[in-house]
Every structure is written in structure tokens, then in C-alpha cells.
Amino acid sequence: MSELVPGTGVDAAVVPLTHAPLPADEVLIGRPTSATHPLATLGEVEVGIWEMTPGTASDVEADEVFVVLSGHARIEFIEPALPAIEVEPGSVVRLAEGQRTVWTVTETLRKIYIA
């Protein structure tokens, strides 16, 4: 599936995604995989679907807002140090460019991102 054409739509909860293992230097626990599928580019903003299977991994974030469609995870904010949050369907989260995080996914997490 390619990017959406104006006037079309998809069910983001069931769009098939092709997963790949996360880079070994990011994986802390387990063997999580992830997949990304861009849906649209609006100016310099990308909208897409991202998914991660269970496991724990570190990340350096992009500037984005996301909405969780399915799954469950705990996000720890390492730099800057902030309280950890639990995300589940319906959660809306704002991340900032350069934040260092640790994601512990306990149920495959699928989100729509705007970055």
C-alpha cells in the first residue's frame, strides 16, 4: 500500500505492515520488531502508522504527536528525566526531537503518528 490519495481512506487498525528486527544496539529485552507505513505527507509533516511487537527498546525521538490504536506500552523518559507514562488505545502523546526514551511494549502497539 502506498500513501493515501486525496479522497481515499483506510482502516489504520488493519493495514498490513512488514516488520523488521530493531537494531541490536536499541534492544534491551526480548526480540521486538517494528514497522512503519507512511500514509501522507502534508508540507513537511508526515502522517503514518508505526507498530512495535513486545519487548523493550531505547529510542531517540522525533518531534511528533501520536494516537495509540491498539496495544499497551510503558514509555520511560530518560533525557530529559520525566515521569514514565502508560499508553493504550486512545492515548495521545507528544514527543520532542532528541528525547531519549525506553519503550516497554507488553502488547503489540500500533499508533498513528504525525511528525
PDB file of C-alpha atoms in Angstrom:
ATOM      1  CA  MET A   1       0.000   0.000   0.000  1.00  0.00           C
ATOM      2  CA  SER A   2       1.303   3.445  -0.857  1.00  0.00           C
ATOM      3  CA  GLU A   3       0.422   6.845   0.554  1.00  0.00           C
ATOM      4  CA  LEU A   4      -3.239   7.804   0.578  1.00  0.00           C
ATOM      5  CA  VAL A   5      -4.606   9.660  -2.419  1.00  0.00           C
ATOM      6  CA  PRO A   6      -6.847  12.651  -1.578  1.00  0.00           C
ATOM      7  CA  GLY A   7     -10.438  11.494  -1.214  1.00  0.00           C
ATOM      8  CA  THR A   8      -9.488   7.968  -0.094  1.00  0.00           C
ATOM      9  CA  GLY A   9      -9.185   6.261   3.273  1.00  0.00           C
ATOM     10  CA  VAL A  10      -8.015   3.101   5.030  1.00  0.00           C
ATOM     11  CA  ASP A  11      -8.704   1.282   8.283  1.00  0.00           C
ATOM     12  CA  ALA A  12      -5.401   2.007  10.033  1.00  0.00           C
ATOM     13  CA  ALA A  13      -6.071  -0.745  12.576  1.00  0.00           C
ATOM     14  CA  VAL A  14      -5.745  -3.471   9.939  1.00  0.00           C
ATOM     15  CA  VAL A  15      -3.325  -2.090   7.311  1.00  0.00           C
ATOM     16  CA  PRO A  16      -0.772  -4.891   6.750  1.00  0.00           C
ATOM     17  CA  LEU A  17       2.748  -3.933   7.843  1.00  0.00           C
ATOM     18  CA  THR A  18       6.116  -5.531   7.101  1.00  0.00           C
ATOM     19  CA  HIS A  19       8.149  -5.873  10.297  1.00  0.00           C
ATOM     20  CA  ALA A  20      11.912  -5.906  10.705  1.00  0.00           C
ATOM     21  CA  PRO A  21      14.027  -6.501  13.824  1.00  0.00           C
ATOM     22  CA  LEU A  22      15.015  -3.379  15.726  1.00  0.00           C
ATOM     23  CA  PRO A  23      18.737  -2.521  15.620  1.00  0.00           C
ATOM     24  CA  ALA A  24      20.563  -4.681  18.180  1.00  0.00           C
ATOM     25  CA  ASP A  25      22.041  -1.629  19.942  1.00  0.00           C
ATOM     26  CA  GLU A  26      18.486  -0.388  20.709  1.00  0.00           C
ATOM     27  CA  VAL A  27      17.068  -3.672  22.048  1.00  0.00           C
ATOM     28  CA  LEU A  28      17.211  -4.038  25.833  1.00  0.00           C
ATOM     29  CA  ILE A  29      14.888  -7.033  26.395  1.00  0.00           C
ATOM     30  CA  GLY A  30      13.403  -9.590  24.006  1.00  0.00           C
ATOM     31  CA  ARG A  31      13.410  -9.541  20.211  1.00  0.00           C
ATOM     32  CA  PRO A  32      10.976  -6.768  19.275  1.00  0.00           C
ATOM     33  CA  THR A  33      10.300  -5.880  15.671  1.00  0.00           C
ATOM     34  CA  SER A  34       8.821  -2.709  14.246  1.00  0.00           C
ATOM     35  CA  ALA A  35       7.165  -1.468  11.086  1.00  0.00           C
ATOM     36  CA  THR A  36       6.353   1.940   9.677  1.00  0.00           C
ATOM     37  CA  HIS A  37       3.965   2.851   6.888  1.00  0.00           C
ATOM     38  CA  PRO A  38       3.673   6.475   5.725  1.00  0.00           C
ATOM     39  CA  LEU A  39       0.088   7.491   4.943  1.00  0.00           C
ATOM     40  CA  ALA A  40       0.526  11.080   3.774  1.00  0.00           C
ATOM     41  CA  THR A  41       2.980  13.946   3.558  1.00  0.00           C
ATOM     42  CA  LEU A  42       1.423  17.338   4.259  1.00  0.00           C
ATOM     43  CA  GLY A  43       4.024  20.000   3.573  1.00  0.00           C
ATOM     44  CA  GLU A  44       6.937  18.929   5.779  1.00  0.00           C
ATOM     45  CA  VAL A  45       4.726  16.815   8.090  1.00  0.00           C
ATOM     46  CA  GLU A  46       4.450  13.041   7.735  1.00  0.00           C
ATOM     47  CA  VAL A  47       1.432  11.073   8.920  1.00  0.00           C
ATOM     48  CA  GLY A  48       1.786   7.323   9.206  1.00  0.00           C
ATOM     49  CA  ILE A  49       1.324   4.072  11.081  1.00  0.00           C
ATOM     50  CA  TRP A  50       4.003   2.654  13.394  1.00  0.00           C
ATOM     51  CA  GLU A  51       3.911  -0.670  15.195  1.00  0.00           C
ATOM     52  CA  MET A  52       6.206  -2.496  17.651  1.00  0.00           C
ATOM     53  CA  THR A  53       5.928  -6.050  18.962  1.00  0.00           C
ATOM     54  CA  PRO A  54       6.524  -6.925  22.642  1.00  0.00           C
ATOM     55  CA  GLY A  55       9.941  -6.198  24.083  1.00  0.00           C
ATOM     56  CA  THR A  56      11.955  -3.291  25.465  1.00  0.00           C
ATOM     57  CA  ALA A  57      13.989  -0.880  23.366  1.00  0.00           C
ATOM     58  CA  SER A  58      15.614   2.527  23.644  1.00  0.00           C
ATOM     59  CA  ASP A  59      14.960   5.325  21.181  1.00  0.00           C
ATOM     60  CA  VAL A  60      15.837   8.924  20.384  1.00  0.00           C
ATOM     61  CA  GLU A  61      12.583  10.617  19.454  1.00  0.00           C
ATOM     62  CA  ALA A  62      11.484  12.783  16.576  1.00  0.00           C
ATOM     63  CA  ASP A  63       9.161  15.739  17.096  1.00  0.00           C
ATOM     64  CA  GLU A  64       5.743  14.066  16.924  1.00  0.00           C
ATOM     65  CA  VAL A  65       2.253  13.589  18.252  1.00  0.00           C
ATOM     66  CA  PHE A  66       0.761  10.107  18.185  1.00  0.00           C
ATOM     67  CA  VAL A  67      -2.523   8.357  18.925  1.00  0.00           C
ATOM     68  CA  VAL A  68      -2.480   4.724  20.064  1.00  0.00           C
ATOM     69  CA  LEU A  69      -4.820   2.488  18.066  1.00  0.00           C
ATOM     70  CA  SER A  70      -4.102  -0.820  19.814  1.00  0.00           C
ATOM     71  CA  GLY A  71      -1.775  -2.450  22.306  1.00  0.00           C
ATOM     72  CA  HIS A  72      -0.112  -1.352  25.510  1.00  0.00           C
ATOM     73  CA  ALA A  73       3.292   0.071  26.449  1.00  0.00           C
ATOM     74  CA  ARG A  74       5.177   1.947  29.134  1.00  0.00           C
ATOM     75  CA  ILE A  75       7.346   4.839  27.964  1.00  0.00           C
ATOM     76  CA  GLU A  76      10.170   5.936  30.257  1.00  0.00           C
ATOM     77  CA  PHE A  77      11.681   9.356  29.631  1.00  0.00           C
ATOM     78  CA  ILE A  78      15.435   9.140  30.230  1.00  0.00           C
ATOM     79  CA  GLU A  79      16.589  12.510  28.874  1.00  0.00           C
ATOM     80  CA  PRO A  80      15.134  14.798  29.967  1.00  0.00           C
ATOM     81  CA  ALA A  81      14.037  12.837  33.011  1.00  0.00           C
ATOM     82  CA  LEU A  82      10.224  12.882  33.211  1.00  0.00           C
ATOM     83  CA  PRO A  83       7.666  10.559  34.834  1.00  0.00           C
ATOM     84  CA  ALA A  84       7.005   7.366  32.847  1.00  0.00           C
ATOM     85  CA  ILE A  85       3.617   7.013  31.171  1.00  0.00           C
ATOM     86  CA  GLU A  86       1.424   4.033  30.243  1.00  0.00           C
ATOM     87  CA  VAL A  87      -0.187   4.168  26.801  1.00  0.00           C
ATOM     88  CA  GLU A  88      -3.146   2.201  25.465  1.00  0.00           C
ATOM     89  CA  PRO A  89      -5.841   2.659  22.804  1.00  0.00           C
ATOM     90  CA  GLY A  90      -6.960   6.274  22.780  1.00  0.00           C
ATOM     91  CA  SER A  91      -3.781   7.669  24.383  1.00  0.00           C
ATOM     92  CA  VAL A  92      -2.461  10.829  22.724  1.00  0.00           C
ATOM     93  CA  VAL A  93       1.199  11.648  23.386  1.00  0.00           C
ATOM     94  CA  ARG A  94       3.557  14.469  22.390  1.00  0.00           C
ATOM     95  CA  LEU A  95       7.262  13.692  21.955  1.00  0.00           C
ATOM     96  CA  ALA A  96      10.049  16.195  21.328  1.00  0.00           C
ATOM     97  CA  GLU A  97      13.014  15.939  18.982  1.00  0.00           C
ATOM     98  CA  GLY A  98      16.005  14.399  20.760  1.00  0.00           C
ATOM     99  CA  GLN A  99      14.197  12.990  23.805  1.00  0.00           C
ATOM    100  CA  ARG A 100      15.771   9.706  24.911  1.00  0.00           C
ATOM    101  CA  THR A 101      13.170   7.112  25.819  1.00  0.00           C
ATOM    102  CA  VAL A 102      12.781   3.439  26.712  1.00  0.00           C
ATOM    103  CA  TRP A 103       9.686   1.675  25.378  1.00  0.00           C
ATOM    104  CA  THR A 104       8.431  -1.492  27.073  1.00  0.00           C
ATOM    105  CA  VAL A 105       5.721  -2.947  24.864  1.00  0.00           C
ATOM    106  CA  THR A 106       3.646  -5.643  26.576  1.00  0.00           C
ATOM    107  CA  GLU A 107       1.025  -6.000  23.811  1.00  0.00           C
ATOM    108  CA  THR A 108       1.856  -5.157  20.183  1.00  0.00           C
ATOM    109  CA  LEU A 109       1.488  -1.387  19.963  1.00  0.00           C
ATOM    110  CA  ARG A 110       0.077   0.322  16.861  1.00  0.00           C
ATOM    111  CA  LYS A 111      -0.112   4.081  16.609  1.00  0.00           C
ATOM    112  CA  ILE A 112      -0.855   6.821  14.120  1.00  0.00           C
ATOM    113  CA  TYR A 113       1.962   9.372  14.182  1.00  0.00           C
ATOM    114  CA  ILE A 114       2.141  12.947  12.981  1.00  0.00           C
ATOM    115  CA  ALA A 115       5.762  14.072  12.690  1.00  0.00           C
TER     116      ALA A 115
END
